[in-house]
PDB file of C-alpha atoms in Angstrom:
ATOM      1  CA  MET A   1      -0.535  -0.076  -0.033  1.00  0.00           C
ATOM      2  CA  ILE A   2       1.637   3.498  -0.659  1.00  0.00           C
ATOM      3  CA  PHE A   3       0.476   6.155   0.529  1.00  0.00           C
ATOM      4  CA  SER A   4       1.675  10.502   0.176  1.00  0.00           C
ATOM      5  CA  ARG A   5       1.299  13.472   2.796  1.00  0.00           C
ATOM      6  CA  LYS A   6       3.311  16.317   3.447  1.00  0.00           C
ATOM      7  CA  ARG A   7       5.378  16.662   6.510  1.00  0.00           C
ATOM      8  CA  ASP A   8       4.550  18.947   9.170  1.00  0.00           C
ATOM      9  CA  SER A   9       8.009  20.472  10.760  1.00  0.00           C
ATOM     10  CA  ALA A  10       6.410  21.364  14.421  1.00  0.00           C
ATOM     11  CA  GLY A  11       7.655  19.869  17.833  1.00  0.00           C
ATOM     12  CA  ARG A  12       5.103  18.408  19.815  1.00  0.00           C
ATOM     13  CA  HIS A  13       6.886  15.806  22.575  1.00  0.00           C
ATOM     14  CA  ALA A  14      10.691  17.630  22.542  1.00  0.00           C
ATOM     15  CA  ARG A  15      11.210  17.366  26.120  1.00  0.00           C
ATOM     16  CA  ASP A  16      13.525  20.603  26.737  1.00  0.00           C
ATOM     17  CA  GLU A  17      13.802  24.318  28.167  1.00  0.00           C
ATOM     18  CA  GLN A  18      11.243  24.142  25.704  1.00  0.00           C
ATOM     19  CA  THR A  19       8.567  22.666  26.929  1.00  0.00           C
ATOM     20  CA  THR A  20       7.036  24.399  28.576  1.00  0.00           C
ATOM     21  CA  GLU A  21       6.156  26.820  25.590  1.00  0.00           C
ATOM     22  CA  VAL A  22       5.508  24.217  23.362  1.00  0.00           C
ATOM     23  CA  LEU A  23       2.393  23.047  26.076  1.00  0.00           C
ATOM     24  CA  ASP A  24       1.065  26.848  26.140  1.00  0.00           C
ATOM     25  CA  SER A  25       0.801  26.586  22.343  1.00  0.00           C
ATOM     26  CA  GLN A  26      -0.618  23.126  22.278  1.00  0.00           C
ATOM     27  CA  GLU A  27      -3.554  24.464  24.346  1.00  0.00           C
ATOM     28  CA  GLU A  28      -4.175  27.269  22.308  1.00  0.00           C
ATOM     29  CA  SER A  29      -3.788  25.645  18.681  1.00  0.00           C
ATOM     30  CA  GLY A  30      -3.695  22.000  19.552  1.00  0.00           C
ATOM     31  CA  PRO A  31      -0.689  20.189  18.824  1.00  0.00           C
ATOM     32  CA  ALA A  32       1.420  20.093  16.176  1.00  0.00           C
ATOM     33  CA  ARG A  33       2.819  17.445  15.387  1.00  0.00           C
ATOM     34  CA  GLY A  34       1.886  13.761  16.103  1.00  0.00           C
ATOM     35  CA  PRO A  35       1.386  10.951  16.962  1.00  0.00           C
ATOM     36  CA  TYR A  36      -1.995  12.442  18.188  1.00  0.00           C
ATOM     37  CA  ASP A  37      -5.480  11.182  19.776  1.00  0.00           C
ATOM     38  CA  ILE A  38      -8.372  10.844  17.661  1.00  0.00           C
ATOM     39  CA  SER A  39      -9.605  13.852  19.455  1.00  0.00           C
ATOM     40  CA  GLU A  40      -6.787  16.188  18.538  1.00  0.00           C
ATOM     41  CA  ALA A  41      -6.282  14.935  14.792  1.00  0.00           C
ATOM     42  CA  PRO A  42      -6.453  17.074  12.196  1.00  0.00           C
ATOM     43  CA  GLU A  43      -8.358  17.082   9.940  1.00  0.00           C
ATOM     44  CA  GLY A  44      -8.249  16.858   5.952  1.00  0.00           C
ATOM     45  CA  VAL A  45      -5.427  13.982   6.232  1.00  0.00           C
ATOM     46  CA  GLN A  46      -5.564  10.444   3.934  1.00  0.00           C
ATOM     47  CA  ARG A  47      -4.748   7.480   6.456  1.00  0.00           C
ATOM     48  CA  LEU A  48      -5.648   3.895   6.890  1.00  0.00           C
ATOM     49  CA  ASP A  49      -8.069   2.830   9.264  1.00  0.00           C
ATOM     50  CA  LEU A  50      -6.133  -0.141  11.349  1.00  0.00           C
ATOM     51  CA  GLY A  51      -8.691   0.080  14.300  1.00  0.00           C
ATOM     52  CA  SER A  52      -6.661   1.813  17.243  1.00  0.00           C
ATOM     53  CA  LEU A  53      -4.162   3.107  14.912  1.00  0.00           C
ATOM     54  CA  HIS A  54      -4.621   5.874  11.759  1.00  0.00           C
ATOM     55  CA  ILE A  55      -1.591   5.942   9.708  1.00  0.00           C
ATOM     56  CA  PRO A  56      -1.437   9.015   7.783  1.00  0.00           C
ATOM     57  CA  ALA A  57      -0.111   8.874   4.141  1.00  0.00           C
ATOM     58  CA  VAL A  58       3.330   9.177   2.936  1.00  0.00           C
ATOM     59  CA  ARG A  59       4.896   8.596  -0.806  1.00  0.00           C
ATOM     60  CA  ASP A  60       6.910   5.252  -0.699  1.00  0.00           C
ATOM     61  CA  VAL A  61       5.679   3.916   2.186  1.00  0.00           C
ATOM     62  CA  GLU A  62       4.429   0.506   1.944  1.00  0.00           C
ATOM     63  CA  VAL A  63       2.483  -0.475   5.372  1.00  0.00           C
ATOM     64  CA  ARG A  64       2.589  -3.848   5.925  1.00  0.00           C
ATOM     65  CA  VAL A  65       0.781  -5.755   8.199  1.00  0.00           C
ATOM     66  CA  GLN A  66       0.826 -10.041   9.489  1.00  0.00           C
ATOM     67  CA  ALA A  67      -3.016 -10.458  10.049  1.00  0.00           C
ATOM     68  CA  ASP A  68      -4.730 -13.801  11.275  1.00  0.00           C
ATOM     69  CA  PRO A  69      -7.749 -15.306   9.522  1.00  0.00           C
ATOM     70  CA  GLU A  70     -10.239 -12.780  11.459  1.00  0.00           C
ATOM     71  CA  GLY A  71      -8.652  -9.789  10.312  1.00  0.00           C
ATOM     72  CA  VAL A  72      -6.587  -9.041  13.157  1.00  0.00           C
ATOM     73  CA  ILE A  73      -3.622  -7.655  12.813  1.00  0.00           C
ATOM     74  CA  GLN A  74      -0.624  -8.951  14.982  1.00  0.00           C
ATOM     75  CA  GLN A  75       2.599  -6.992  13.852  1.00  0.00           C
ATOM     76  CA  VAL A  76       2.277  -3.814  11.473  1.00  0.00           C
ATOM     77  CA  VAL A  77       5.669  -2.734  10.474  1.00  0.00           C
ATOM     78  CA  LEU A  78       6.311   0.421   8.064  1.00  0.00           C
ATOM     79  CA  VAL A  79       8.287   0.376   5.327  1.00  0.00           C
ATOM     80  CA  HIS A  80      10.968   2.687   3.442  1.00  0.00           C
ATOM     81  CA  GLY A  81      13.955   1.747   1.408  1.00  0.00           C
ATOM     82  CA  ALA A  82      16.121  -0.306   3.597  1.00  0.00           C
ATOM     83  CA  ASN A  83      14.339   0.998   6.298  1.00  0.00           C
ATOM     84  CA  ALA A  84      11.577  -0.165   8.573  1.00  0.00           C
ATOM     85  CA  LEU A  85       9.339   1.139  11.592  1.00  0.00           C
ATOM     86  CA  GLN A  86       7.305  -1.576  13.540  1.00  0.00           C
ATOM     87  CA  LEU A  87       4.451  -0.146  15.438  1.00  0.00           C
ATOM     88  CA  GLY A  88       2.954  -0.837  18.853  1.00  0.00           C
ATOM     89  CA  VAL A  89       0.207   0.558  20.913  1.00  0.00           C
ATOM     90  CA  PHE A  90      -1.165  -0.240  24.239  1.00  0.00           C
ATOM     91  CA  ALA A  91      -3.413   0.846  27.250  1.00  0.00           C
ATOM     92  CA  ALA A  92      -1.588   3.020  29.682  1.00  0.00           C
ATOM     93  CA  PRO A  93      -3.677   4.784  32.943  1.00  0.00           C
ATOM     94  CA  ARG A  94      -4.777   8.150  32.553  1.00  0.00           C
ATOM     95  CA  SER A  95      -2.709   9.337  35.269  1.00  0.00           C
ATOM     96  CA  GLU A  96       0.579   8.727  34.044  1.00  0.00           C
ATOM     97  CA  GLY A  97       2.538   8.029  31.138  1.00  0.00           C
ATOM     98  CA  ILE A  98       4.459   4.144  31.276  1.00  0.00           C
ATOM     99  CA  TRP A  99       6.846   4.519  28.664  1.00  0.00           C
ATOM    100  CA  ASP A 100       9.692   4.968  31.175  1.00  0.00           C
ATOM    101  CA  GLU A 101       8.605   1.476  32.687  1.00  0.00           C
ATOM    102  CA  VAL A 102       9.002  -0.092  30.069  1.00  0.00           C
ATOM    103  CA  ARG A 103      11.625   1.138  28.667  1.00  0.00           C
ATOM    104  CA  GLU A 104      13.531  -0.191  31.321  1.00  0.00           C
ATOM    105  CA  GLU A 105      12.025  -4.122  30.710  1.00  0.00           C
ATOM    106  CA  ILE A 106      13.335  -4.214  26.962  1.00  0.00           C
ATOM    107  CA  ARG A 107      16.450  -2.809  28.528  1.00  0.00           C
ATOM    108  CA  LYS A 108      16.633  -5.282  31.073  1.00  0.00           C
ATOM    109  CA  SER A 109      15.295  -8.392  28.640  1.00  0.00           C
ATOM    110  CA  LEU A 110      17.932  -6.773  26.072  1.00  0.00           C
ATOM    111  CA  PHE A 111      20.870  -7.347  28.453  1.00  0.00           C
ATOM    112  CA  ASN A 112      19.137 -10.736  29.657  1.00  0.00           C
ATOM    113  CA  ASP A 113      19.499 -11.997  25.788  1.00  0.00           C
ATOM    114  CA  GLY A 114      23.634 -10.673  25.414  1.00  0.00           C
ATOM    115  CA  ALA A 115      23.366  -7.163  24.198  1.00  0.00           C
ATOM    116  CA  ALA A 116      23.692  -3.869  25.393  1.00  0.00           C
ATOM    117  CA  ALA A 117      21.574  -1.262  25.105  1.00  0.00           C
ATOM    118  CA  GLN A 118      21.973   2.828  25.837  1.00  0.00           C
ATOM    119  CA  GLU A 119      19.798   5.646  26.786  1.00  0.00           C
ATOM    120  CA  VAL A 120      19.626   8.485  24.319  1.00  0.00           C
ATOM    121  CA  GLN A 121      17.606  11.620  24.259  1.00  0.00           C
ATOM    122  CA  GLY A 122      15.393  12.051  21.126  1.00  0.00           C
ATOM    123  CA  GLU A 123      13.486  13.730  19.419  1.00  0.00           C
ATOM    124  CA  TYR A 124      10.743  12.263  21.610  1.00  0.00           C
ATOM    125  CA  GLY A 125      12.379  12.028  24.880  1.00  0.00           C
ATOM    126  CA  THR A 126      14.573   9.066  25.921  1.00  0.00           C
ATOM    127  CA  GLU A 127      14.915   6.446  23.118  1.00  0.00           C
ATOM    128  CA  LEU A 128      17.038   2.810  23.580  1.00  0.00           C
ATOM    129  CA  HIS A 129      19.426   2.052  21.120  1.00  0.00           C
ATOM    130  CA  ALA A 130      20.417  -1.264  20.863  1.00  0.00           C
ATOM    131  CA  ARG A 131      22.444  -3.993  18.938  1.00  0.00           C
ATOM    132  CA  VAL A 132      21.563  -7.716  18.572  1.00  0.00           C
ATOM    133  CA  ARG A 133      22.650 -10.382  16.910  1.00  0.00           C
ATOM    134  CA  THR A 134      20.941 -12.006  14.328  1.00  0.00           C
ATOM    135  CA  PRO A 135      21.194 -14.943  12.042  1.00  0.00           C
ATOM    136  CA  ASP A 136      21.934 -11.968   9.726  1.00  0.00           C
ATOM    137  CA  GLY A 137      24.929 -10.662  11.949  1.00  0.00           C
ATOM    138  CA  LEU A 138      24.706  -7.521  14.223  1.00  0.00           C
ATOM    139  CA  THR A 139      21.791  -5.885  13.455  1.00  0.00           C
ATOM    140  CA  ALA A 140      20.458  -2.548  15.443  1.00  0.00           C
ATOM    141  CA  LEU A 141      17.739  -1.173  16.692  1.00  0.00           C
ATOM    142  CA  ARG A 142      16.267   1.796  17.913  1.00  0.00           C
ATOM    143  CA  PHE A 143      13.321   1.896  20.078  1.00  0.00           C
ATOM    144  CA  VAL A 144      11.017   5.275  20.407  1.00  0.00           C
ATOM    145  CA  GLY A 145       8.097   5.141  22.950  1.00  0.00           C
ATOM    146  CA  ILE A 146       5.427   8.503  23.017  1.00  0.00           C
ATOM    147  CA  ASP A 147       3.359   8.479  26.316  1.00  0.00           C
ATOM    148  CA  GLY A 148      -0.755   9.627  24.681  1.00  0.00           C
ATOM    149  CA  PRO A 149      -3.671  10.455  26.825  1.00  0.00           C
ATOM    150  CA  ARG A 150      -4.517   6.663  27.864  1.00  0.00           C
ATOM    151  CA  TRP A 151      -2.755   4.983  25.318  1.00  0.00           C
ATOM    152  CA  MET A 152       1.021   4.648  24.299  1.00  0.00           C
ATOM    153  CA  VAL A 153       3.251   3.971  21.040  1.00  0.00           C
ATOM    154  CA  ARG A 154       5.873   1.947  20.877  1.00  0.00           C
ATOM    155  CA  GLY A 155       8.050   2.452  17.984  1.00  0.00           C
ATOM    156  CA  VAL A 156      11.346   0.008  16.582  1.00  0.00           C
ATOM    157  CA  TYR A 157      14.081   1.310  13.912  1.00  0.00           C
ATOM    158  CA  GLN A 158      15.445  -0.910  11.790  1.00  0.00           C
ATOM    159  CA  GLY A 159      18.543  -0.117   9.003  1.00  0.00           C
ATOM    160  CA  ASP A 160      20.111   3.187   9.282  1.00  0.00           C
ATOM    161  CA  ALA A 161      17.501   5.159  10.761  1.00  0.00           C
ATOM    162  CA  ALA A 162      18.146   2.625  13.883  1.00  0.00           C
ATOM    163  CA  SER A 163      21.663   4.633  13.845  1.00  0.00           C
ATOM    164  CA  ASP A 164      20.632   8.107  12.714  1.00  0.00           C
ATOM    165  CA  PRO A 165      17.535   9.610  13.392  1.00  0.00           C
ATOM    166  CA  ALA A 166      17.781  11.752  10.167  1.00  0.00           C
ATOM    167  CA  ALA A 167      17.745   9.101   7.919  1.00  0.00           C
ATOM    168  CA  ALA A 168      14.278   7.573   9.106  1.00  0.00           C
ATOM    169  CA  GLY A 169      12.778  10.944   6.748  1.00  0.00           C
ATOM    170  CA  PRO A 170       9.206   9.062   5.615  1.00  0.00           C
ATOM    171  CA  LEU A 171       9.198   7.190   8.248  1.00  0.00           C
ATOM    172  CA  ALA A 172       9.574   9.730  10.676  1.00  0.00           C
ATOM    173  CA  GLU A 173       6.892  11.507   9.315  1.00  0.00           C
ATOM    174  CA  CYS A 174       4.582   8.747   9.633  1.00  0.00           C
ATOM    175  CA  LEU A 175       5.104   8.904  13.060  1.00  0.00           C
ATOM    176  CA  ASP A 176       4.485  12.711  12.688  1.00  0.00           C
ATOM    177  CA  GLY A 177       1.320  11.901  11.659  1.00  0.00           C
ATOM    178  CA  LEU A 178       0.124   8.650  13.540  1.00  0.00           C
ATOM    179  CA  VAL A 179      -3.811   8.474  15.658  1.00  0.00           C
ATOM    180  CA  VAL A 180      -3.993   7.084  17.968  1.00  0.00           C
ATOM    181  CA  ASP A 181      -7.836   6.026  18.776  1.00  0.00           C
ATOM    182  CA  ARG A 182      -7.977   4.151  22.364  1.00  0.00           C
ATOM    183  CA  GLY A 183     -11.907   3.776  22.637  1.00  0.00           C
ATOM    184  CA  GLN A 184     -13.313   4.855  26.016  1.00  0.00           C
ATOM    185  CA  GLU A 185     -13.638   0.329  27.028  1.00  0.00           C
ATOM    186  CA  ALA A 186     -11.572  -0.186  30.465  1.00  0.00           C
ATOM    187  CA  LYS A 187      -8.292  -2.178  29.196  1.00  0.00           C
ATOM    188  CA  PRO A 188      -5.698  -3.649  31.410  1.00  0.00           C
ATOM    189  CA  VAL A 189      -2.495  -1.110  31.590  1.00  0.00           C
ATOM    190  CA  ARG A 190      -0.076  -2.321  28.912  1.00  0.00           C
ATOM    191  CA  GLU A 191      -2.435  -4.488  26.721  1.00  0.00           C
ATOM    192  CA  PRO A 192      -2.335  -3.891  23.779  1.00  0.00           C
ATOM    193  CA  LEU A 193      -4.853  -1.495  21.416  1.00  0.00           C
ATOM    194  CA  PRO A 194      -7.140  -3.796  18.899  1.00  0.00           C
ATOM    195  CA  LEU A 195      -5.806  -3.580  15.586  1.00  0.00           C
ATOM    196  CA  ARG A 196      -7.606  -4.809  12.513  1.00  0.00           C
ATOM    197  CA  LEU A 197      -7.519  -4.438   8.294  1.00  0.00           C
ATOM    198  CA  PRO A 198     -10.117  -2.656   7.098  1.00  0.00           C
ATOM    199  CA  ARG A 199     -13.151  -4.414   6.031  1.00  0.00           C
ATOM    200  CA  ASP A 200     -12.985  -4.557   2.644  1.00  0.00           C
ATOM    201  CA  VAL A 201      -9.458  -5.731   2.541  1.00  0.00           C
ATOM    202  CA  ALA A 202     -10.474  -8.175   4.884  1.00  0.00           C
ATOM    203  CA  ASP A 203     -12.843  -9.728   3.140  1.00  0.00           C
ATOM    204  CA  GLN A 204     -10.522  -9.696   0.202  1.00  0.00           C
ATOM    205  CA  ALA A 205      -8.210 -11.305   1.760  1.00  0.00           C
ATOM    206  CA  ALA A 206     -10.323 -14.137   2.971  1.00  0.00           C
ATOM    207  CA  THR A 207     -10.885 -15.169  -0.560  1.00  0.00           C
ATOM    208  CA  GLU A 208      -7.843 -14.852  -1.319  1.00  0.00           C
ATOM    209  CA  ALA A 209      -7.197 -17.568   1.527  1.00  0.00           C
ATOM    210  CA  ASN A 210     -10.282 -19.713   0.999  1.00  0.00           C
ATOM    211  CA  PRO A 211     -11.287 -19.540  -2.781  1.00  0.00           C
ATOM    212  CA  ALA A 212     -14.652 -20.215  -3.977  1.00  0.00           C
ATOM    213  CA  PRO A 213     -14.549 -23.691  -5.875  1.00  0.00           C
ATOM    214  CA  ALA A 214     -14.682 -24.105  -9.606  1.00  0.00           C
ATOM    215  CA  PRO A 215     -17.857 -25.760 -10.813  1.00  0.00           C
ATOM    216  CA  ARG A 216     -18.546 -29.426 -11.490  1.00  0.00           C
ATOM    217  CA  GLU A 217     -18.416 -30.447 -14.997  1.00  0.00           C
ATOM    218  CA  ALA A 218     -21.615 -32.272 -16.144  1.00  0.00           C
TER     219      ALA A 218
END
């Protein structure tokens, strides 16, 4: 699936000395950049509706999903050239974010697997950079977390974008324009929010998986 969208270059979640100024401007005009909650998302933007995640249309970015026969999505990966961004969205409490705790758990898990991870200040706050051993050799990963109202988005960059944020390009643009539809249903903290294929895509996939039997010859 190929989409396109212009990038909004303004900042939203940078945690530095400009945070207060940014928050004040957000109160007046809404956030300048996402991920957005569905209640504050800009209108007039083409997006792929996957249920809890709405992915903006960005030129030359391919959206790859792994789904079960019922259309429930198990994995979402955005691909641009040799770079990839895996996305996940999770329930969070109303009162506080969970990325700090989740990041520490990821760091410990990587350490137990023999991979060192380093915390680095990035555009969305504290990121986790790691190099893990795979059958193809050492692979760089960059974990990004964004806390929203009762949700958290986790992104994992691979490719050059894992070690050089400037290389993320259109993938960063997708993250900037991402929209989260948390819903009102109570959910356990850290539970993945439900993702589904659009109805027409799910129907097409089901048809391809279970083609109608050929008519029997008389």
